[in-house]
Coordinates of N, CA and C in Angstrom, one line a residue:
Chain Z
A833 N 99.9 -10.8 104.3 CA 98.9 -10.1 105.0 C 99.6 -8.8 105.6
Q834 N 98.8 -7.8 105.5 CA 99.3 -6.5 106.0 C 99.4 -6.6 107.5
K835 N 100.6 -6.3 108.1 CA 100.8 -6.4 109.5 C 100.5 -5.1 110.2
V836 N 100.7 -4.0 109.5 CA 100.6 -2.7 110.1 C 99.7 -1.9 109.1
T837 N 98.6 -1.3 109.7 CA 97.7 -0.5 108.9 C 97.7 0.9 109.5
Q838 N 97.9 1.8 108.6 CA 97.8 3.3 108.9 C 96.7 3.8 108.0
A839 N 95.5 3.9 108.5 CA 94.3 4.1 107.7 C 94.3 5.5 107.2
Q840 N 95.0 6.5 107.8 CA 95.0 7.8 107.3 C 96.1 8.0 106.3
T841 N 95.7 8.4 105.1 CA 96.7 8.6 104.1 C 97.3 10.0 104.2
E842 N 96.5 11.0 104.4 CA 97.0 12.4 104.5 C 96.2 13.1 105.6
I843 N 96.9 13.9 106.4 CA 96.3 14.8 107.3 C 96.8 16.2 107.2
S844 N 95.9 17.2 107.1 CA 96.4 18.6 107.0 C 95.8 19.4 108.2
V845 N 96.7 20.1 108.8 CA 96.3 20.9 110.0 C 96.9 22.2 109.9
V846 N 96.4 23.1 110.7 CA 97.0 24.5 110.8 C 97.9 24.4 112.0
E847 N 99.0 25.2 111.9 CA 99.9 25.3 113.0 C 99.3 25.4 114.4
K848 N 99.8 24.8 115.3 CA 99.4 24.8 116.7 C 98.2 23.8 117.0
E849 N 97.6 23.2 116.0 CA 96.6 22.2 116.2 C 97.3 20.9 116.6
D850 N 96.6 20.1 117.4 CA 97.1 18.7 117.7 C 96.7 17.8 116.5
V851 N 97.5 16.8 116.3 CA 97.2 15.8 115.3 C 97.6 14.4 115.8
T852 N 96.7 13.5 115.6 CA 96.8 12.1 116.1 C 96.9 11.2 114.9
L853 N 97.9 10.4 114.8 CA 98.1 9.4 113.7 C 97.8 8.0 114.3
D854 N 96.9 7.3 113.6 CA 96.5 6.0 114.0 C 97.4 4.9 113.4
C855 N 97.6 3.9 114.2 CA 98.4 2.7 113.8 C 97.8 1.5 114.4
V856 N 97.3 0.5 113.6 CA 96.8 -0.7 114.0 C 97.7 -1.8 113.5
Y857 N 98.1 -2.8 114.4 CA 99.0 -3.8 113.9 C 98.3 -5.2 114.1
E858 N 99.0 -6.2 113.5 CA 98.5 -7.5 113.6 C 99.6 -8.5 113.8
T859 N 99.6 -9.3 114.8 CA 100.6 -10.3 115.1 C 100.1 -11.4 116.0
R860 N 100.7 -12.6 115.8 CA 100.3 -13.7 116.7 C 101.4 -13.8 117.8
D861 N 102.5 -13.1 117.7 CA 103.5 -13.2 118.7 C 103.1 -12.5 120.0
T862 N 103.6 -13.0 121.1 CA 103.4 -12.3 122.4 C 104.5 -11.3 122.6
T863 N 105.6 -11.5 122.0 CA 106.7 -10.6 122.1 C 106.9 -9.9 120.8
Y864 N 106.8 -8.6 120.7 CA 107.0 -7.9 119.5 C 107.4 -6.5 119.8
Y865 N 107.7 -5.7 118.8 CA 108.2 -4.3 119.0 C 107.5 -3.4 118.0
L866 N 107.2 -2.3 118.5 CA 106.5 -1.3 117.6 C 107.4 0.0 117.5
F867 N 107.3 0.6 116.4 CA 108.2 1.8 116.1 C 107.4 2.8 115.4
W868 N 107.8 4.1 115.6 CA 107.4 5.2 114.7 C 108.7 5.8 114.1
Y869 N 108.6 6.1 112.8 CA 109.6 6.8 112.1 C 109.0 8.0 111.4
K870 N 109.9 9.0 111.3 CA 109.5 10.2 110.5 C 110.3 10.3 109.3
Q871 N 109.7 10.6 108.1 CA 110.4 10.8 106.9 C 110.1 12.2 106.3
P872 N 111.0 13.1 106.6 CA 110.8 14.5 106.1 C 111.1 14.5 104.6
P873 N 110.8 15.7 104.0 CA 111.0 15.7 102.5 C 112.4 15.3 102.0
S874 N 113.4 15.5 102.9 CA 114.8 15.1 102.5 C 114.9 13.6 102.3
G875 N 113.9 12.8 102.8 CA 113.9 11.4 102.5 C 114.4 10.4 103.5
E876 N 115.2 10.9 104.4 CA 115.9 10.0 105.4 C 115.0 9.7 106.5
L877 N 114.8 8.4 106.8 CA 113.9 8.0 107.9 C 114.6 8.3 109.3
V878 N 113.8 8.9 110.1 CA 114.3 9.3 111.4 C 113.5 8.5 112.5
F879 N 114.3 7.8 113.3 CA 113.7 7.0 114.4 C 113.0 8.0 115.5
L880 N 111.8 7.6 115.9 CA 111.2 8.4 116.9 C 111.0 7.7 118.2
I881 N 110.5 6.4 118.1 CA 110.3 5.7 119.3 C 110.2 4.2 119.0
R882 N 110.6 3.4 120.0 CA 110.5 1.9 120.0 C 109.8 1.5 121.3
R883 N 108.8 0.6 121.2 CA 108.1 0.1 122.4 C 108.0 -1.4 122.3
N884 N 108.3 -2.1 123.4 CA 108.1 -3.6 123.3 C 106.7 -3.9 123.8
S885 N 106.3 -5.1 123.5 CA 104.9 -5.5 123.8 C 104.6 -5.6 125.3
F886 N 105.6 -5.7 126.1 CA 105.3 -5.8 127.5 C 105.2 -4.5 128.3
D887 N 105.4 -3.4 127.5 CA 105.5 -2.1 128.1 C 104.3 -1.3 127.6
E888 N 103.2 -1.3 128.3 CA 102.0 -0.6 127.8 C 101.9 0.9 128.3
Q889 N 103.0 1.3 129.0 CA 102.9 2.7 129.5 C 102.9 3.6 128.3
N890 N 102.1 4.6 128.4 CA 102.2 5.7 127.4 C 103.4 6.5 127.6
E891 N 103.9 7.1 126.6 CA 105.1 7.9 126.6 C 105.0 9.3 126.1
I892 N 105.6 10.2 126.7 CA 105.6 11.6 126.2 C 107.1 12.0 126.0
S893 N 107.3 12.7 124.9 CA 108.6 13.2 124.6 C 108.4 14.6 124.0
G894 N 108.5 15.6 124.8 CA 108.3 17.0 124.3 C 106.9 17.1 123.8
R895 N 106.7 17.4 122.5 CA 105.4 17.6 121.9 C 104.8 16.3 121.4
Y896 N 105.6 15.2 121.5 CA 105.2 13.9 121.0 C 104.7 13.1 122.1
S897 N 103.6 12.3 121.8 CA 103.2 11.3 122.8 C 102.6 10.1 122.1
W898 N 102.7 9.0 122.7 CA 102.3 7.7 122.1 C 101.4 7.0 123.1
N899 N 100.3 6.4 122.5 CA 99.3 5.6 123.2 C 99.3 4.2 122.7
F900 N 99.8 3.3 123.6 CA 99.9 1.9 123.2 C 98.8 1.1 123.9
Q901 N 97.9 0.5 123.1 CA 96.8 -0.3 123.7 C 96.8 -1.7 123.1
K902 N 97.2 -2.7 123.8 CA 97.2 -4.0 123.3 C 95.9 -4.6 123.1
S903 N 94.9 -4.1 123.9 CA 93.5 -4.6 123.7 C 92.9 -4.3 122.4
T904 N 93.4 -3.3 121.8 CA 92.9 -2.9 120.4 C 94.0 -3.0 119.4
S905 N 95.1 -3.5 119.8 CA 96.3 -3.6 118.8 C 96.6 -2.3 118.2
S906 N 96.6 -1.3 119.0 CA 96.9 0.1 118.4 C 98.1 0.7 119.1
F907 N 98.8 1.5 118.3 CA 99.9 2.3 118.8 C 99.9 3.7 118.2
N908 N 99.1 4.5 118.7 CA 98.8 5.8 118.1 C 99.8 6.9 118.6
F909 N 100.0 7.9 117.7 CA 101.0 8.9 117.9 C 100.3 10.3 117.8
T910 N 100.6 11.1 118.8 CA 100.0 12.5 118.8 C 101.1 13.5 118.8
I911 N 100.9 14.5 117.9 CA 101.8 15.7 118.0 C 101.0 16.8 118.5
T912 N 101.4 17.3 119.6 CA 100.7 18.5 120.2 C 101.3 19.8 119.8
A913 N 100.4 20.7 119.5 CA 100.8 22.1 119.1 C 101.7 22.0 117.9
S914 N 101.2 21.4 116.8 CA 102.0 21.1 115.6 C 102.7 22.4 115.1
Q915 N 103.8 22.1 114.4 CA 104.6 23.2 113.8 C 104.9 22.8 112.4
V916 N 105.2 23.8 111.6 CA 105.5 23.5 110.2 C 106.6 22.5 110.0
V917 N 107.6 22.5 110.9 CA 108.7 21.5 110.7 C 108.2 20.0 111.0
D918 N 107.0 19.9 111.5 CA 106.5 18.5 111.7 C 105.9 17.9 110.4
S919 N 105.9 18.7 109.3 CA 105.4 18.2 108.0 C 106.3 17.1 107.5
A920 N 105.8 16.0 107.3 CA 106.6 14.8 106.9 C 105.6 13.6 106.7
V921 N 106.2 12.5 106.3 CA 105.5 11.2 106.3 C 105.9 10.5 107.5
Y922 N 104.9 10.0 108.2 CA 105.2 9.2 109.5 C 104.8 7.8 109.2
F923 N 105.7 6.9 109.6 CA 105.5 5.5 109.5 C 105.5 4.8 110.8
C924 N 104.5 3.9 110.9 CA 104.5 2.9 112.1 C 105.0 1.6 111.6
A925 N 105.8 0.9 112.4 CA 106.4 -0.3 112.0 C 106.3 -1.3 113.2
L926 N 106.4 -2.6 112.8 CA 106.3 -3.7 113.7 C 107.5 -4.7 113.4
S927 N 108.1 -5.2 114.5 CA 109.0 -6.4 114.3 C 108.5 -7.5 115.3
E928 N 108.7 -8.7 114.9 CA 108.2 -9.8 115.7 C 109.4 -10.6 116.3
S929 N 109.2 -11.3 117.3 CA 110.3 -11.9 118.1 C 111.1 -12.8 117.2
L930 N 110.5 -13.6 116.3 CA 111.3 -14.6 115.6 C 112.3 -13.9 114.7
N931 N 111.9 -12.8 114.0 CA 112.8 -12.1 113.2 C 112.8 -10.6 113.6
D932 N 113.3 -10.4 114.8 CA 113.1 -9.1 115.4 C 113.9 -7.9 114.7
Y933 N 114.7 -8.3 113.7 CA 115.4 -7.3 113.0 C 114.6 -6.8 111.8
K934 N 113.6 -7.5 111.4 CA 112.8 -7.2 110.2 C 111.7 -6.3 110.5
L935 N 111.8 -5.0 110.1 CA 110.7 -4.1 110.3 C 109.6 -4.2 109.2
S936 N 108.4 -4.3 109.6 CA 107.2 -4.3 108.7 C 106.6 -2.9 108.8
F937 N 106.6 -2.2 107.8 CA 106.1 -0.8 107.9 C 104.7 -0.7 107.4
G938 N 104.0 0.3 107.9 CA 102.7 0.6 107.3 C 102.9 1.5 106.1
A939 N 101.8 1.9 105.5 CA 102.0 2.7 104.2 C 102.3 4.2 104.5
G940 N 102.2 4.6 105.7 CA 102.6 5.9 106.1 C 101.4 6.9 106.1
T941 N 101.5 8.0 106.8 CA 100.5 9.0 106.9 C 101.3 10.3 106.6
T942 N 100.9 11.1 105.6 CA 101.5 12.3 105.2 C 100.8 13.4 106.1
V943 N 101.6 14.1 106.8 CA 101.2 15.2 107.7 C 101.6 16.5 107.1
T944 N 100.7 17.4 106.8 CA 101.0 18.7 106.3 C 100.6 19.7 107.4
V945 N 101.5 20.5 107.9 CA 101.2 21.6 108.8 C 101.3 22.9 108.1
R946 N 100.2 23.6 108.1 CA 100.1 24.9 107.4 C 100.3 26.1 108.4
A947 N 101.1 27.0 108.0 CA 101.3 28.2 108.8 C 100.1 29.1 109.0
Chain Y
G432 N 128.7 12.2 114.6 CA 129.5 11.3 113.8 C 128.8 11.0 112.4
A433 N 129.4 10.4 111.5 CA 128.8 10.2 110.2 C 127.7 9.1 110.3
G434 N 126.7 9.4 109.5 CA 125.6 8.5 109.5 C 125.7 7.5 108.4
V435 N 124.7 6.8 108.0 CA 124.7 5.8 106.9 C 124.7 6.6 105.6
S436 N 125.6 6.3 104.7 CA 125.7 7.0 103.4 C 125.4 6.0 102.3
Q437 N 124.8 6.5 101.3 CA 124.4 5.7 100.1 C 124.8 6.4 98.8
T438 N 125.4 5.6 97.9 CA 125.7 6.2 96.6 C 125.3 5.3 95.5
P439 N 124.9 5.8 94.3 CA 124.6 7.2 94.1 C 123.3 7.6 94.8
S440 N 123.0 8.9 94.8 CA 121.7 9.3 95.4 C 120.6 9.1 94.4
N441 N 121.0 9.2 93.1 CA 120.0 9.0 92.0 C 120.7 8.1 90.9
K442 N 119.9 7.2 90.4 CA 120.4 6.4 89.3 C 119.3 6.2 88.3
V443 N 119.6 6.6 87.0 CA 118.7 6.3 86.0 C 119.4 5.3 85.0
T444 N 118.6 4.3 84.7 CA 119.2 3.2 83.8 C 118.1 2.7 82.9
E445 N 118.6 2.1 81.8 CA 117.7 1.6 80.8 C 117.3 0.1 81.2
K446 N 116.1 -0.2 80.8 CA 115.6 -1.6 81.1 C 116.6 -2.6 80.5
G447 N 116.9 -3.6 81.3 CA 117.8 -4.6 80.9 C 119.2 -4.4 81.4
K448 N 119.6 -3.3 81.9 CA 120.9 -3.0 82.3 C 121.2 -3.5 83.7
Y449 N 122.4 -3.5 84.1 CA 122.9 -4.0 85.4 C 123.2 -2.7 86.3
V450 N 122.8 -2.7 87.6 CA 123.1 -1.6 88.4 C 123.7 -2.1 89.8
E451 N 124.5 -1.3 90.4 CA 125.0 -1.5 91.7 C 124.7 -0.3 92.6
L452 N 124.2 -0.6 93.8 CA 123.9 0.5 94.7 C 124.8 0.2 96.0
R453 N 125.4 1.2 96.5 CA 126.3 1.1 97.5 C 125.8 1.7 98.9
C454 N 126.2 1.0 99.9 CA 125.8 1.5 101.3 C 127.0 1.4 102.2
D455 N 127.3 2.5 102.9 CA 128.3 2.6 103.9 C 127.6 2.8 105.2
P456 N 127.7 1.8 106.1 CA 127.0 1.8 107.4 C 127.8 2.7 108.3
I457 N 127.2 2.9 109.5 CA 127.9 3.6 110.5 C 129.0 2.7 111.1
S458 N 130.1 3.3 111.3 CA 131.3 2.6 111.7 C 131.0 1.8 113.0
G459 N 131.3 0.5 113.0 CA 131.1 -0.3 114.2 C 129.8 -1.1 114.2
H460 N 128.9 -0.7 113.3 CA 127.6 -1.4 113.2 C 127.8 -2.7 112.5
T461 N 127.4 -3.8 113.2 CA 127.6 -5.1 112.7 C 126.4 -5.6 111.8
A462 N 125.2 -5.0 112.0 CA 124.0 -5.4 111.3 C 123.7 -4.4 110.2
L463 N 123.4 -4.9 109.0 CA 123.1 -4.0 107.9 C 121.8 -4.5 107.2
Y464 N 121.0 -3.6 106.8 CA 119.7 -4.0 106.2 C 119.5 -3.2 104.9
W465 N 118.8 -3.9 103.9 CA 118.3 -3.2 102.7 C 116.8 -3.2 102.7
Y466 N 116.2 -2.1 102.4 CA 114.8 -2.0 102.2 C 114.5 -1.4 100.8
R467 N 113.3 -1.6 100.3 CA 112.9 -0.9 99.1 C 111.6 -0.2 99.4
Q468 N 111.6 1.1 98.9 CA 110.4 1.9 99.1 C 109.8 2.3 97.8
S469 N 108.6 1.8 97.5 CA 107.9 2.3 96.3 C 107.1 3.5 96.6
L470 N 106.8 4.2 95.5 CA 106.1 5.5 95.7 C 104.8 5.3 96.5
G471 N 104.7 6.1 97.6 CA 103.5 6.1 98.3 C 103.3 4.9 99.3
Q472 N 104.4 4.2 99.5 CA 104.4 3.0 100.3 C 105.4 3.1 101.4
G473 N 105.3 2.3 102.4 CA 106.4 2.2 103.4 C 107.5 1.3 102.9
P474 N 108.6 1.4 103.5 CA 109.8 0.5 103.1 C 109.4 -1.0 103.3
E475 N 110.0 -1.8 102.4 CA 109.8 -3.2 102.5 C 111.2 -3.9 102.6
F476 N 111.2 -4.8 103.5 CA 112.5 -5.5 103.8 C 113.0 -6.3 102.7
L477 N 114.3 -6.2 102.4 CA 114.9 -7.0 101.3 C 115.8 -8.1 101.9
I478 N 116.8 -7.6 102.7 CA 117.9 -8.5 103.1 C 118.6 -7.9 104.4
Y479 N 119.1 -8.9 105.2 CA 119.7 -8.5 106.4 C 121.1 -9.2 106.5
F480 N 122.1 -8.4 106.8 CA 123.5 -9.0 107.0 C 123.8 -8.9 108.5
Q481 N 124.4 -9.9 109.0 CA 125.1 -9.9 110.3 C 126.6 -10.2 110.0
G482 N 127.4 -9.1 110.1 CA 128.8 -9.3 109.7 C 128.8 -9.4 108.2
T483 N 129.5 -10.4 107.7 CA 129.7 -10.6 106.2 C 128.6 -11.4 105.6
G484 N 127.9 -12.2 106.4 CA 126.9 -13.1 105.8 C 125.5 -12.6 105.7
A485 N 124.8 -13.0 104.7 CA 123.4 -12.6 104.6 C 122.6 -13.6 105.5
A486 N 122.1 -13.1 106.6 CA 121.4 -13.9 107.5 C 120.0 -14.2 107.1
D487 N 119.4 -13.3 106.3 CA 118.1 -13.4 105.9 C 117.9 -12.6 104.6
D488 N 117.7 -13.3 103.5 CA 117.5 -12.7 102.2 C 116.1 -13.0 101.7
S489 N 115.2 -13.3 102.6 CA 113.8 -13.7 102.2 C 113.1 -12.6 101.5
G490 N 113.5 -11.3 101.6 CA 112.7 -10.2 101.0 C 113.2 -9.9 99.6
L491 N 114.3 -10.5 99.1 CA 114.7 -10.2 97.7 C 113.6 -10.8 96.8
P492 N 113.1 -9.9 95.9 CA 112.0 -10.3 95.0 C 112.2 -11.5 94.1
N493 N 113.4 -11.6 93.6 CA 113.7 -12.7 92.6 C 115.3 -12.8 92.5
D494 N 115.7 -13.7 91.7 CA 117.2 -14.0 91.6 C 117.9 -12.9 90.8
R495 N 117.2 -11.9 90.3 CA 117.9 -10.8 89.7 C 118.6 -9.9 90.7
F496 N 118.1 -10.0 91.9 CA 118.6 -9.2 93.0 C 119.7 -10.0 93.8
F497 N 120.8 -9.3 94.2 CA 121.8 -10.0 95.0 C 122.5 -8.9 95.8
A498 N 123.0 -9.2 97.0 CA 123.7 -8.2 97.8 C 124.9 -8.9 98.4
V499 N 125.9 -8.1 98.6 CA 127.1 -8.6 99.2 C 127.6 -7.7 100.3
R500 N 128.4 -8.2 101.2 CA 129.1 -7.4 102.2 C 130.4 -8.1 102.6
P501 N 131.3 -8.1 101.7 CA 132.5 -8.9 101.8 C 133.4 -8.7 103.0
E502 N 133.5 -7.5 103.5 CA 134.4 -7.3 104.6 C 133.6 -6.9 105.9
G503 N 132.3 -7.1 105.9 CA 131.5 -6.8 107.0 C 131.2 -5.3 107.3
S504 N 131.5 -4.5 106.3 CA 131.2 -3.1 106.4 C 130.3 -2.6 105.2
V505 N 131.0 -2.1 104.2 CA 130.3 -1.6 103.0 C 129.5 -2.8 102.4
S506 N 128.3 -2.5 101.9 CA 127.4 -3.4 101.2 C 127.1 -2.9 99.8
T507 N 126.9 -3.8 98.9 CA 126.5 -3.5 97.5 C 125.3 -4.3 97.2
L508 N 124.2 -3.6 96.8 CA 123.0 -4.3 96.2 C 123.1 -4.3 94.7
K509 N 123.0 -5.5 94.1 CA 123.2 -5.6 92.7 C 121.9 -6.1 92.1
I510 N 121.5 -5.4 91.0 CA 120.3 -5.8 90.3 C 120.7 -6.0 88.8
Q511 N 120.4 -7.2 88.4 CA 120.6 -7.6 87.0 C 119.4 -7.4 86.1
R512 N 119.6 -7.2 84.8 CA 118.5 -7.2 83.9 C 117.3 -6.3 84.5
T513 N 117.6 -5.1 84.8 CA 116.6 -4.3 85.5 C 115.3 -4.2 84.7
E514 N 114.2 -4.1 85.4 CA 112.9 -3.9 84.8 C 112.3 -2.6 85.4
R515 N 111.3 -2.1 84.6 CA 110.7 -0.8 85.1 C 110.1 -1.0 86.5
G516 N 109.6 -2.1 86.8 CA 109.1 -2.4 88.1 C 110.1 -2.3 89.3
D517 N 111.4 -2.3 88.9 CA 112.4 -2.1 90.0 C 112.6 -0.7 90.4
S518 N 111.9 0.2 89.7 CA 112.0 1.7 90.0 C 111.5 1.9 91.4
A519 N 112.3 2.5 92.3 CA 111.9 2.7 93.7 C 113.1 3.4 94.4
V520 N 112.9 3.7 95.6 CA 114.0 4.2 96.5 C 114.5 3.0 97.3
Y521 N 115.8 2.8 97.2 CA 116.4 1.7 97.9 C 117.1 2.3 99.1
L522 N 116.7 1.8 100.3 CA 117.2 2.3 101.6 C 118.1 1.3 102.2
C523 N 119.1 1.8 102.8 CA 120.0 1.0 103.6 C 119.9 1.5 105.1
A524 N 120.1 0.5 106.0 CA 120.1 0.9 107.4 C 121.1 0.0 108.1
S525 N 121.6 0.5 109.2 CA 122.5 -0.3 110.0 C 122.2 -0.1 111.5
S526 N 122.6 -1.1 112.2 CA 122.4 -1.0 113.7 C 123.6 -1.7 114.4
L527 N 123.7 -1.4 115.7 CA 124.9 -1.9 116.4 C 124.9 -3.4 116.4
M528 N 123.7 -3.9 116.7 CA 123.6 -5.4 116.7 C 122.2 -5.7 116.1
R529 N 121.9 -7.0 116.0 CA 120.7 -7.4 115.2 C 119.4 -7.2 116.0
I530 N 119.5 -7.3 117.3 CA 118.2 -7.4 118.0 C 117.5 -6.0 118.0
S531 N 116.2 -6.1 118.1 CA 115.5 -4.8 117.9 C 115.7 -3.8 119.1
S532 N 116.4 -4.2 120.1 CA 116.7 -3.2 121.1 C 117.6 -2.1 120.6
Y533 N 118.2 -2.4 119.4 CA 119.1 -1.4 118.8 C 118.4 -0.8 117.6
E534 N 118.4 0.5 117.7 CA 117.7 1.3 116.6 C 118.4 1.1 115.3
Q535 N 117.6 1.0 114.2 CA 118.1 1.0 112.9 C 118.2 2.4 112.4
Y536 N 119.4 2.8 111.9 CA 119.7 4.1 111.4 C 119.6 4.0 109.9
F537 N 118.8 4.8 109.3 CA 118.6 4.7 107.8 C 119.5 5.8 107.1
G538 N 119.9 5.4 105.9 CA 120.6 6.3 105.0 C 119.5 7.1 104.2
P539 N 120.0 8.0 103.3 CA 119.1 8.9 102.6 C 118.5 8.2 101.4
G540 N 119.0 7.0 101.0 CA 118.4 6.2 99.9 C 119.0 6.5 98.6
T541 N 118.8 5.5 97.7 CA 119.2 5.7 96.3 C 117.9 5.6 95.5
R542 N 117.6 6.6 94.7 CA 116.4 6.6 93.9 C 116.8 6.0 92.6
L543 N 116.2 4.8 92.3 CA 116.5 4.1 91.0 C 115.3 4.3 90.1
T544 N 115.6 4.7 88.9 CA 114.6 4.9 87.8 C 115.0 4.1 86.7
V545 N 114.2 3.1 86.3 CA 114.4 2.3 85.1 C 113.5 2.7 84.0
T546 N 114.1 3.1 82.9 CA 113.4 3.7 81.8 C 113.1 2.6 80.7

C-alpha cells in the first residue's frame, strides 16, 4: 500500500511565484516521522526537513515553509518567491516507529521555475 | 567534509552479468542504507546495515541481490544474473545512528543500465 502520496507530478511556475507541494501520508502508528528531500538535476538527494508526529507546529526556514496537519494526514511544503535554483524533484517521505530508519518515499513532484 | 560517495557513477552491463556497486559512507556513520530509484519514482528501500550486519534486508527484491559491509564502513551491493528490470539508480545513504533523529545523507547514486 502506498504510504506517501504526492498527487502533483509536475508544477511549472514563473520566478517569484509561490508554489505549494502536497503530501498526504498513511500510517497506523502514533509515532512517525515525515521528511522532505530535494533532488536537483545532479541527482543527489538533499535533506530539507524532518518532523515527528508529536510536533504539529508549522515551520519556516527562509523561503521554505511546511504545514503539518495530522487531522488530514498532510505535510505540505511551500516555496515562497520561487527562484530558478529551486527547480528540482521534491520528495516527501515517511518513516514509522517500528522501523524508523526505513524511509518510504512518495513518487515526487517535479518543480520547474522559469525565469 | 566528504559526503557519501558511490562508484561507479554509471554502469552498463549485459543481461545475465554480475555487477558490484560500491558505497563509501561518511566517516563515523554507523548506519548505512541502500535504496533503488526507478525512473519517475521515489527511492525504494533495499537494505539497512548497522555496523557490519544487515539489520533489515526486507527490501531486496530477490536472492540475486546481496550486500555486504565487512568492516562496518564501505558497503558493496552485488547483483547476480542481472535482468533488464534491474536498470535503475542505486542510492546509498548513511547516518550517524539508526534512529530517525539522525538525518540520512545520500550519495549521488550509481546509474545501472542492463542491456
